[in-house]
Tab-separated table of C-alpha atoms in Angstrom:
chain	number	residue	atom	x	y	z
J	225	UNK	CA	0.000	0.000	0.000
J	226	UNK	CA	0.940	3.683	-0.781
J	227	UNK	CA	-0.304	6.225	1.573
J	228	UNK	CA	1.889	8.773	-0.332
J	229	UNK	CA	0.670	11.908	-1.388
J	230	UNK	CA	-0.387	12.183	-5.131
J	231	UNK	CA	0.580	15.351	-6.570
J	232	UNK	CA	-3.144	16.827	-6.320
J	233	UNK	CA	-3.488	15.829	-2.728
J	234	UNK	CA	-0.386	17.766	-1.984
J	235	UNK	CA	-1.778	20.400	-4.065
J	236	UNK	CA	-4.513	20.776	-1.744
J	237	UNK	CA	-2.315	20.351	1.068
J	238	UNK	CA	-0.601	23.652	0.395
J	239	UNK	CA	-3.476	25.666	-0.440
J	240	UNK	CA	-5.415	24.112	2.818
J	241	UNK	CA	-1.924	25.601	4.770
J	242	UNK	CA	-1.857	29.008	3.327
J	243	UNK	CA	-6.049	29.404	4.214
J	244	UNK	CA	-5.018	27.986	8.108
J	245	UNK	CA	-2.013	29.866	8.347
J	246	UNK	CA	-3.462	33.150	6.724
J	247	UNK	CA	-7.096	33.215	7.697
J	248	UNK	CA	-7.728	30.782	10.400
J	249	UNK	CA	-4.419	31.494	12.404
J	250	UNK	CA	-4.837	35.171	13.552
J	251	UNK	CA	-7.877	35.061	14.734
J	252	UNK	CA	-7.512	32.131	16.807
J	253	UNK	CA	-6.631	33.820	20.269
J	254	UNK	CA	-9.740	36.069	19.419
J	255	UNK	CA	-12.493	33.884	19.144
J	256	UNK	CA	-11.178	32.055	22.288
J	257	UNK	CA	-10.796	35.201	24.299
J	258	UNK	CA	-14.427	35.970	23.253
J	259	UNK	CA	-15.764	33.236	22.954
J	260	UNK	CA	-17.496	33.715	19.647
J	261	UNK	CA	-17.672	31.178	16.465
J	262	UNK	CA	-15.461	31.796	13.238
J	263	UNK	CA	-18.843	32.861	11.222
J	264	UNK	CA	-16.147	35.180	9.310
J	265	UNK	CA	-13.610	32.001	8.505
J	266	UNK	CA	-16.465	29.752	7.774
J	267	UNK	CA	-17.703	32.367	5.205
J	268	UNK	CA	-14.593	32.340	3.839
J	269	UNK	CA	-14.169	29.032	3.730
J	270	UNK	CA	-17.225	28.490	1.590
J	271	UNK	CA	-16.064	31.025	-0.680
J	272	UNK	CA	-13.084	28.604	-1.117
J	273	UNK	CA	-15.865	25.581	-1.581
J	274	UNK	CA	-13.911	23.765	1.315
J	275	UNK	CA	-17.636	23.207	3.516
J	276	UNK	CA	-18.227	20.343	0.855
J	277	UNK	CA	-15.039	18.560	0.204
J	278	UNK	CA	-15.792	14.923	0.683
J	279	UNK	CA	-19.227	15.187	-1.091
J	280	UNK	CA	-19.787	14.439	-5.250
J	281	UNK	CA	-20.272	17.413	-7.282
J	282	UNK	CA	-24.065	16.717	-8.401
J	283	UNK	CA	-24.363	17.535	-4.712
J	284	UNK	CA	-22.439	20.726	-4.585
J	285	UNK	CA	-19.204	19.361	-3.322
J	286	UNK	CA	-15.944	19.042	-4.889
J	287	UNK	CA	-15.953	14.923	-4.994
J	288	UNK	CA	-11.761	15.162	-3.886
J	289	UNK	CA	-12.147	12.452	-1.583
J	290	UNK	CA	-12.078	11.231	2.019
J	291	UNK	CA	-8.551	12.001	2.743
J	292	UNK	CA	-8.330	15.412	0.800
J	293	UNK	CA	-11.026	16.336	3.523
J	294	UNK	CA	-8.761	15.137	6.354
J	295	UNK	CA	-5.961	17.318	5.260
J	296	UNK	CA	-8.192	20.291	5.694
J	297	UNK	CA	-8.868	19.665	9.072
J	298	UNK	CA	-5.502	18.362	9.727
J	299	UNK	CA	-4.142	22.163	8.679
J	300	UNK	CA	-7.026	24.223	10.467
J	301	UNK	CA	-7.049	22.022	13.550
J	302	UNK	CA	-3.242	23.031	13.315
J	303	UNK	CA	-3.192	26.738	14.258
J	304	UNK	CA	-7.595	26.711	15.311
J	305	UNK	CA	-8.953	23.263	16.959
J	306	UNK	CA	-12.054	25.294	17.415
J	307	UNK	CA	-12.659	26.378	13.883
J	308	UNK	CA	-11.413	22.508	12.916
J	309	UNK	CA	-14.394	21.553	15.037
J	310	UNK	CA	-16.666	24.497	14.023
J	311	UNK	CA	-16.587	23.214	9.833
J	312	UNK	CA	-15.752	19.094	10.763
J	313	UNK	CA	-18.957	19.062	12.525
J	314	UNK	CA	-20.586	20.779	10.032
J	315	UNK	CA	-19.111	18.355	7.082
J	316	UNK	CA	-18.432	15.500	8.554
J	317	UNK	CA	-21.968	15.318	10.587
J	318	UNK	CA	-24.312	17.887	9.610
J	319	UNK	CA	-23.849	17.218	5.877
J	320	UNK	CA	-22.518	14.074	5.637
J	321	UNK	CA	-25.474	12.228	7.272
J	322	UNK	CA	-27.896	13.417	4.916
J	323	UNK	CA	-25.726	12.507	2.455
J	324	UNK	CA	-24.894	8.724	3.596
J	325	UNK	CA	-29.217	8.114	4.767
J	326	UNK	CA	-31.035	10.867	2.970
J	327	UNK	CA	-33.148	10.471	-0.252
J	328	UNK	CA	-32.119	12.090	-3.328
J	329	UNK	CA	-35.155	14.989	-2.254
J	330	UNK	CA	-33.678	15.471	0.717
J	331	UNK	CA	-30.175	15.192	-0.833
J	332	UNK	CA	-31.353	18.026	-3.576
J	333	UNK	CA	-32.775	20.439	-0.791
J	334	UNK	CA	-30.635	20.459	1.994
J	335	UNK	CA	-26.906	18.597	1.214
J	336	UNK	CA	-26.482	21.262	-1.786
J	337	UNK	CA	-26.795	24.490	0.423
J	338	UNK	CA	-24.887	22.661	3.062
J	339	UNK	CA	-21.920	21.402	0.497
J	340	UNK	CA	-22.331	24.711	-0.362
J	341	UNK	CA	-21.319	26.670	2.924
J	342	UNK	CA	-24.512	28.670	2.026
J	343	UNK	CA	-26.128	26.795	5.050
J	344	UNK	CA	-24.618	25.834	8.547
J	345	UNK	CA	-25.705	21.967	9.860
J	346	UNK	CA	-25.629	20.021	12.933
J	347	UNK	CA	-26.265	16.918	14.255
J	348	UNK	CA	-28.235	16.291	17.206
J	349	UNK	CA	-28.152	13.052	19.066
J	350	UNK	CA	-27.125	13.704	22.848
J	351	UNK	CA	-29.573	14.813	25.331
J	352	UNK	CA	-29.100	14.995	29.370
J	353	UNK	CA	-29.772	11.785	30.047
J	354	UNK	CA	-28.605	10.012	26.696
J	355	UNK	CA	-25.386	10.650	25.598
J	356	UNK	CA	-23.492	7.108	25.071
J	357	UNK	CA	-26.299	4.520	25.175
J	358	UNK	CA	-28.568	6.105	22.258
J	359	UNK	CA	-31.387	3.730	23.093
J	360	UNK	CA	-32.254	6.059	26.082
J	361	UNK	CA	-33.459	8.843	23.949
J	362	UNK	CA	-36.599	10.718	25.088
J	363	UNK	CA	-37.033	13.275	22.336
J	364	UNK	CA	-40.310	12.004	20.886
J	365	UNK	CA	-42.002	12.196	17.201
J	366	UNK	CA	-45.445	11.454	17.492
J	367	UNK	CA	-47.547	11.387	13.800
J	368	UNK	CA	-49.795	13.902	13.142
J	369	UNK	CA	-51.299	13.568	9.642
J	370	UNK	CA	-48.697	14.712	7.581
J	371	UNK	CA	-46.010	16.271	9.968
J	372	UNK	CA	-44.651	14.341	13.612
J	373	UNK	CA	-44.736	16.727	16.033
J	374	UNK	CA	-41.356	16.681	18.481
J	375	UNK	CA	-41.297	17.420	21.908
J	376	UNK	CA	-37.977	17.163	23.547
J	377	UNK	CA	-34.367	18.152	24.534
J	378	UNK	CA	-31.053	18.263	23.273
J	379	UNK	CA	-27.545	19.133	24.522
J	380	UNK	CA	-23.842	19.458	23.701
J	381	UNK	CA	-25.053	20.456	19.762
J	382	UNK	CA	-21.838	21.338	18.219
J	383	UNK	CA	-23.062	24.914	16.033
J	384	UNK	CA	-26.137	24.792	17.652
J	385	UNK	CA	-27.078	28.150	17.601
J	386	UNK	CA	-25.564	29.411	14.186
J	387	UNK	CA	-26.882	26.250	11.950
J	388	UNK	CA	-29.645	26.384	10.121
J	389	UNK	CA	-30.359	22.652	9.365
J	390	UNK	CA	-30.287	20.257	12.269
J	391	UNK	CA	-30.746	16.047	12.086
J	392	UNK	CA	-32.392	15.590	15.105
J	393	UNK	CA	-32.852	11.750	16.503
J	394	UNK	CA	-36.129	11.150	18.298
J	395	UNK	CA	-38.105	8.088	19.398
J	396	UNK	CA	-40.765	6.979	17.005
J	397	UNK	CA	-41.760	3.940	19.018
J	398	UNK	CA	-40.043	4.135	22.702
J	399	UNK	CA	-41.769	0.844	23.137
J	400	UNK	CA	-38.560	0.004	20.335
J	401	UNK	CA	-35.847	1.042	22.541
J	402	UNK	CA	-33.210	1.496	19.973
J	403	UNK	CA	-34.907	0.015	17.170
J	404	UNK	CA	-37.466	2.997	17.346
J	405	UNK	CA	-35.395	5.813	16.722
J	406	UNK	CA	-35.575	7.802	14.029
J	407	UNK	CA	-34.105	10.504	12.181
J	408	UNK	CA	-35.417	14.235	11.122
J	409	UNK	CA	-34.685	16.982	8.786
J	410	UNK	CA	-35.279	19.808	10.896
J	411	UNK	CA	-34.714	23.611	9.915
J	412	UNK	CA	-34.431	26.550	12.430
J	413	UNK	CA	-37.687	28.308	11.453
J	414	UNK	CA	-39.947	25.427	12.536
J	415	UNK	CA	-42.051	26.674	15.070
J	416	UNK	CA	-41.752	25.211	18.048
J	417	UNK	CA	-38.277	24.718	17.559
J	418	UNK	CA	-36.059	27.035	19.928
J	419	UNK	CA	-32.211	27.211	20.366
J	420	UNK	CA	-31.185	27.216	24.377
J	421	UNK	CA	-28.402	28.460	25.852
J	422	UNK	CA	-24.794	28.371	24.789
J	423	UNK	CA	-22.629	26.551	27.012
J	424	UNK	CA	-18.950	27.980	28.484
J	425	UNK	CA	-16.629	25.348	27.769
J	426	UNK	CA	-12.765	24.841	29.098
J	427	UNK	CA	-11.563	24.509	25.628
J	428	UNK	CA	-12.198	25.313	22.060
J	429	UNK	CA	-14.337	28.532	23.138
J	430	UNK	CA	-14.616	29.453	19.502
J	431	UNK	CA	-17.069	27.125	19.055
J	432	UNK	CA	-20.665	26.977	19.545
J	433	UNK	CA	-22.148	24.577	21.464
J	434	UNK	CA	-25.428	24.684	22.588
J	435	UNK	CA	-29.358	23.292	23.889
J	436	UNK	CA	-32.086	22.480	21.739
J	437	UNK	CA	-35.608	22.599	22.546
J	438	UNK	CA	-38.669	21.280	20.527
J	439	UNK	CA	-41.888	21.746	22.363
J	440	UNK	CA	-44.860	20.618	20.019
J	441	UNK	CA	-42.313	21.443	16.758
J	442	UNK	CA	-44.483	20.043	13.582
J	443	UNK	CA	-41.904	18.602	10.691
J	444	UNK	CA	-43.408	17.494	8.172
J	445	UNK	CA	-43.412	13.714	7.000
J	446	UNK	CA	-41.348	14.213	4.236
J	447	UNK	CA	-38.293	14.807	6.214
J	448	UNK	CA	-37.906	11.936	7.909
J	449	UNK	CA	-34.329	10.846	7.433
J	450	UNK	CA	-34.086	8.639	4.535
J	451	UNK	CA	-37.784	8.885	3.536
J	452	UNK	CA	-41.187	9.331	5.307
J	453	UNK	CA	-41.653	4.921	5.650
J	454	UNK	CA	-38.234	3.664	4.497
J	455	UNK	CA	-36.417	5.736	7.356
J	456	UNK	CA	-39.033	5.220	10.612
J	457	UNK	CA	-36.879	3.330	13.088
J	458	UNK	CA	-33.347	3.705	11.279
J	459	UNK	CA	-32.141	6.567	13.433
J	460	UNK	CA	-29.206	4.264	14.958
J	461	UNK	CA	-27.934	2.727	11.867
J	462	UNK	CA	-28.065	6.127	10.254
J	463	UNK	CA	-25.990	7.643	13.371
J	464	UNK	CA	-23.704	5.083	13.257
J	465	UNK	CA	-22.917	5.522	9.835
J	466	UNK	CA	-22.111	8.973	10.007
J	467	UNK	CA	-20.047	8.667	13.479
J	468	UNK	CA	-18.008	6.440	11.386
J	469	UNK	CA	-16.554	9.265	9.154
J	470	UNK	CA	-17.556	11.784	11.882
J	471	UNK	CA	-14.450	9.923	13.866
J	472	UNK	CA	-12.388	9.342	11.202
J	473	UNK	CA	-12.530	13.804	10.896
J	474	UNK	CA	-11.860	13.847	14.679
J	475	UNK	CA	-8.774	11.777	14.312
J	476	UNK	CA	-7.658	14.322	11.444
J	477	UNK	CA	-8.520	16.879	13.555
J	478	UNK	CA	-6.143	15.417	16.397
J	479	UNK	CA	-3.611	14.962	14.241
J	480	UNK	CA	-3.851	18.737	13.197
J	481	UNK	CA	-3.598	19.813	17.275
J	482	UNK	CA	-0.917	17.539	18.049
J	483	UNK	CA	1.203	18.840	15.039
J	484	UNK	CA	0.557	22.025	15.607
J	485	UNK	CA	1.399	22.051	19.655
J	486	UNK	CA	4.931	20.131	18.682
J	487	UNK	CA	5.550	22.854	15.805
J	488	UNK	CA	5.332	25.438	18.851
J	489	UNK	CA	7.393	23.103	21.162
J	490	UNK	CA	9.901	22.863	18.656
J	491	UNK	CA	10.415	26.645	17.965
J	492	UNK	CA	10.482	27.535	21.854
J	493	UNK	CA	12.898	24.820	22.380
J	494	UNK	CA	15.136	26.215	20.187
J	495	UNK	CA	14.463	29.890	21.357
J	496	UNK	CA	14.423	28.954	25.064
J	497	UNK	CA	18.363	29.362	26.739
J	498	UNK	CA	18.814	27.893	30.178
J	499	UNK	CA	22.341	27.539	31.718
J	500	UNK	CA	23.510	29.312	28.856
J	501	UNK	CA	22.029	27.063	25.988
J	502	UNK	CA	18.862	26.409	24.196
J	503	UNK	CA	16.864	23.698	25.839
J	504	UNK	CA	16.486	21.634	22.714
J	505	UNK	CA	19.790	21.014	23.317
J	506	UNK	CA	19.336	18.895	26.752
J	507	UNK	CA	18.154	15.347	26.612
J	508	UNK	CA	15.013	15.426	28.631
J	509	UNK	CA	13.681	18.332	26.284
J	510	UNK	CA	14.952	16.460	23.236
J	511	UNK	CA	13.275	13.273	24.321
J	512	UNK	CA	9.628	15.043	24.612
J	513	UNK	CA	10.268	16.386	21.011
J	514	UNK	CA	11.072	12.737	19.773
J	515	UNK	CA	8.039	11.183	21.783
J	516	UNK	CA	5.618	14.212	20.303
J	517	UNK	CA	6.905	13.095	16.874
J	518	UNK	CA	6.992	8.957	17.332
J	519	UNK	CA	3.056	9.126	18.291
J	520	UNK	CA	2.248	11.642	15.872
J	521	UNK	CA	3.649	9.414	12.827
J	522	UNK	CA	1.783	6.793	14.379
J	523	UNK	CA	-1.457	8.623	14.103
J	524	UNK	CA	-0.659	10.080	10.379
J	525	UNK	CA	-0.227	6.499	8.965
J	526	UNK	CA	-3.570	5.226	11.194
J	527	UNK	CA	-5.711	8.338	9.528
J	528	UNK	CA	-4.844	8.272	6.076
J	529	UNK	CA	-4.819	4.167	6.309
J	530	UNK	CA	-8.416	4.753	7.308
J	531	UNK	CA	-9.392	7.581	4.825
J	532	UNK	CA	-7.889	5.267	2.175
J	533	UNK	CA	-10.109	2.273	3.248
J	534	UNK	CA	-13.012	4.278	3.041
J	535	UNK	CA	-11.826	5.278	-0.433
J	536	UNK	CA	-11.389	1.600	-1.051
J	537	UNK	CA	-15.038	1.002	-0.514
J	538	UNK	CA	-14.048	-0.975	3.117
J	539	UNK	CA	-15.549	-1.636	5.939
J	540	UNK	CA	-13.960	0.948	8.340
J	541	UNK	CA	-16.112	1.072	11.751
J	542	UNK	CA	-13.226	-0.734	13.763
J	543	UNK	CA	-10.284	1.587	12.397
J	544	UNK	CA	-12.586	4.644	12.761
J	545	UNK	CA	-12.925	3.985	16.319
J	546	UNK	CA	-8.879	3.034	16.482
J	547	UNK	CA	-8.346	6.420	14.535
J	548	UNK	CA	-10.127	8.212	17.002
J	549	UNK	CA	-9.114	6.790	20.337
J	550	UNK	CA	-5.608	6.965	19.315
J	551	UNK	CA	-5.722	10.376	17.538
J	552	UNK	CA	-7.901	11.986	21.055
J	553	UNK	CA	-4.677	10.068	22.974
J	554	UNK	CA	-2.189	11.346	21.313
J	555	UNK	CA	-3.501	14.996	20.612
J	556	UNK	CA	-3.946	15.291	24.568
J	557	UNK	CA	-0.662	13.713	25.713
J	558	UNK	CA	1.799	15.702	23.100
J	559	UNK	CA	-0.432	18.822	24.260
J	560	UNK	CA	0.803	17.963	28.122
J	561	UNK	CA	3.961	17.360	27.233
J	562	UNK	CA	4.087	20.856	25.641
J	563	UNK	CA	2.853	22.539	28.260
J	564	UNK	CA	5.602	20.764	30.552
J	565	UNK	CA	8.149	21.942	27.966
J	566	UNK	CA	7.158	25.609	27.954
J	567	UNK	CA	7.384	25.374	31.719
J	568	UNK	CA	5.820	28.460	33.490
J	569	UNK	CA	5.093	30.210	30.217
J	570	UNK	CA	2.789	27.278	29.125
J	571	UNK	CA	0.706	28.077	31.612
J	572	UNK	CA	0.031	31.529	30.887
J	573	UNK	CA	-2.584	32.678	28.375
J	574	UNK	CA	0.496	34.519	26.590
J	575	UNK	CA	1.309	31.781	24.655
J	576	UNK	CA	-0.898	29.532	22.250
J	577	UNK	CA	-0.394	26.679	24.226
J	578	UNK	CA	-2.008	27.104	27.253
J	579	UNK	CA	-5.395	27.305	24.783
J	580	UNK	CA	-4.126	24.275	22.784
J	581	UNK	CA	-3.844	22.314	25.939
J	582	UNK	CA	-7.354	23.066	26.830
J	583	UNK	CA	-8.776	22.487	23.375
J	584	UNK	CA	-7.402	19.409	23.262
J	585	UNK	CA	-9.051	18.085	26.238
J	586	UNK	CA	-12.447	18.022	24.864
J	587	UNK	CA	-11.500	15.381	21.640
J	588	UNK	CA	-11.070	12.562	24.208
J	589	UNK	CA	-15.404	12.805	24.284
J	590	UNK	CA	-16.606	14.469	21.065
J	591	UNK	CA	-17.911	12.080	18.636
J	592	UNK	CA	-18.245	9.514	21.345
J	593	UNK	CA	-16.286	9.159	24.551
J	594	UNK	CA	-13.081	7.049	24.095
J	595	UNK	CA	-14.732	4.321	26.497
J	596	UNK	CA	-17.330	3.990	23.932
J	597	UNK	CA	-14.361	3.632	20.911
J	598	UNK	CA	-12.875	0.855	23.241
J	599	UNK	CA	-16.496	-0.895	23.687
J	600	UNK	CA	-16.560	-0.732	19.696
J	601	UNK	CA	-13.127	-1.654	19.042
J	602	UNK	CA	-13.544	-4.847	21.186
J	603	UNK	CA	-17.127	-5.713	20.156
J	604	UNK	CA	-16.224	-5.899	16.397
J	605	UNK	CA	-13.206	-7.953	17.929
J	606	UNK	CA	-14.882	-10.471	19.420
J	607	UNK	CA	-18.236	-10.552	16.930
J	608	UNK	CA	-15.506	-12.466	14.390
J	609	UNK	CA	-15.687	-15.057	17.700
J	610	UNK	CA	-19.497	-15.334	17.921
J	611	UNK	CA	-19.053	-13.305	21.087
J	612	UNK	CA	-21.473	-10.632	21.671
J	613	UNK	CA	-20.235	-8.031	24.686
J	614	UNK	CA	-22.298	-5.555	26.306
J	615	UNK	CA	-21.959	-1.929	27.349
């Protein structure tokens, strides 16, 4: 297998650097210090048709692939985790699962604007008392002629309140349990629909996060995920699909913050003098540097192995979950280590790190907490052994 580079890739590569390092870059300190999305960046970004990447062109995308994508949010996640977050969500969830479960009406109506950048989307599956174990969901659709009407809460919804389209998972049949979960188009005009409050977060403060409510909101039939009677009771299959590539953008994502803390290890090392050298130059600095870079190869070749198995057309749930445990790992350890390395200046909000350190935190539970990745790592282990495990 060759996981180099083609020419186009690298291409992309460079022009995904220059947009991180020119327009992403600057204004990361400011978002974070005011805790306000990149609504700016993200404009810009559709400008540059980079809200659409992985998606086909009939469906306003530019159809460059799974791993093209990944470098984008390998370079943003780089200088911004919280504008990496910001557009990944918005790709690798909002869009892509309407375009993975929707029908080709749905596709036509909502997966253009959003491939588009000319709409914001979110997905919204977590609620306060079912986060991990899906089946708990309490967010109801009850039929009503020709809408469902949805009563219900949801929290933790990554661009919550600047999306416009949301895919919100409710229960169809709670009777069901799992198997009666569906999925819904929903837009942010609906009445009935209402966004909550944003939360404060430790880390990637650019970002907005925030409550849903839905208190007698009527959708209509026809945008029920994947079709008004094909998609009833296929919410978890269709959330599980998209997690799939939702994790495999997380990874990316780490990959991008781990890269980016050791690129600012690196040049303080090197600037840094104590007892009248720079401390790159003693072993127990040089040793961090070496273990940042070790585990970030690691995660590099585990990524794009992934991205290109998806390419392939394989089966890639296992080495999604792999990609993101590992990437989450390593994104948060090379973080600490930096941190350690700047020594009292990596503490203070002076320097970049001391916001990369808390960014980082947060990838170890979005797009499922890495207990869940082990739970799916070992289940699809020991399913080739006729051995079922439980949560």
């Amino acid at each position: 297998m060759d996981f180099a580079l083609t020419e186009e890739e690298q291409m992309f590569q460079e022009l995904f650097r220059d947009f991180a390092q020119n327009e992403v870059g600057p204004l990361a300190d400011t978002l974070d210090r005011e805790e306000r999305p990149p609504l700016e960046t993200l404009k810009k970004a559709a400008e540059m048709e980079f809200m659409g990447l992985p998606f086909p062109e009939q469906y306003g995308g530019a159809g460059i692939g799974a791993l093209a994508y990944c470098l984008l949010v390998e370079e943003l996640a780089k200088v911004c985790l919280a504008t990496a977050c910001s557009l990944g969500i918005h790709t690798s969830s909002g869009a892509m699962v309407i375009y993975l479960n929707g029908t080709e009406e749905q596709k036509t109506e909502y997966l253009v604007p959003l491939a588009r950048g000319e709409k914001l989307g979110a997905f919204s599956l977590t609620e306060p008392g079912a986060g991990s174990d899906i089946g708990q969901i309490k967010t109801t659709a009850v039929r009503k002629d020709d809408h469902y009407v949805l009563n219900g809460t949801k929290t933790y919804v990554t661009n919550g309140d600047i999306a416009e389209v949301f895919t919100v998972f409710a229960s169809t049949d709670p009777e069901a349990g799992g198997n009666g979960i569906t999925g819904f188009i929903v837009e942010k005009g609906y009445q009935g629909f209402k966004v909550g409050r944003t939360e404060r977060t430790m880390g990637i403060r650019g970002c907005s996060i925030a409550q849903l409510f839905f208190d007698d909101c009527r959708v209509p039939r026809e945008n029920v995920l994947g079709g008004k009677d094909e998609g009833l009771g296929k919410g978890v299959e269709a959330a599980s699909k998209t997690l799939d590539f939702s994790r495999l953008s997380m990874a990316a994502t780490c990959l991008g913050a781990a890269e980016g803390a050791m690129e600012a290890s690196v040049r303080f090392a090197k600037d840094r003098e104590q007892f009248g050298v720079p401390i790159a130059k003693k072993q127990a600095i040089s040793w961090m540097i070496a273990d940042m870079a070790t585990e970030i190869e690691a995660l590099r070749y585990l990524v794009y192995r992934t991205a290109w198995g998806m390419e392939q057309g394989e089966q890639y749930t296992r080495l999604a979950a792999m990609c993101k445990l590992l990437g989450s790992e390593v994104a948060c350890r090379v973080a600490n280590k930096a941190v350690q390395l700047h020594g009292g200046a990596g503490y203070i909000r002076d320097l970049p790190i001391e916001r990369m350190y808390r960014d980082a935190r947060v990838t170890r539970i979005l797009e499922g907490t890495n207990e869940i990745q082990r739970f799916i790592i070992a289940s699809d282990i020991f399913r080739e052994q006729d051995l079922h495990l439980e949560p």
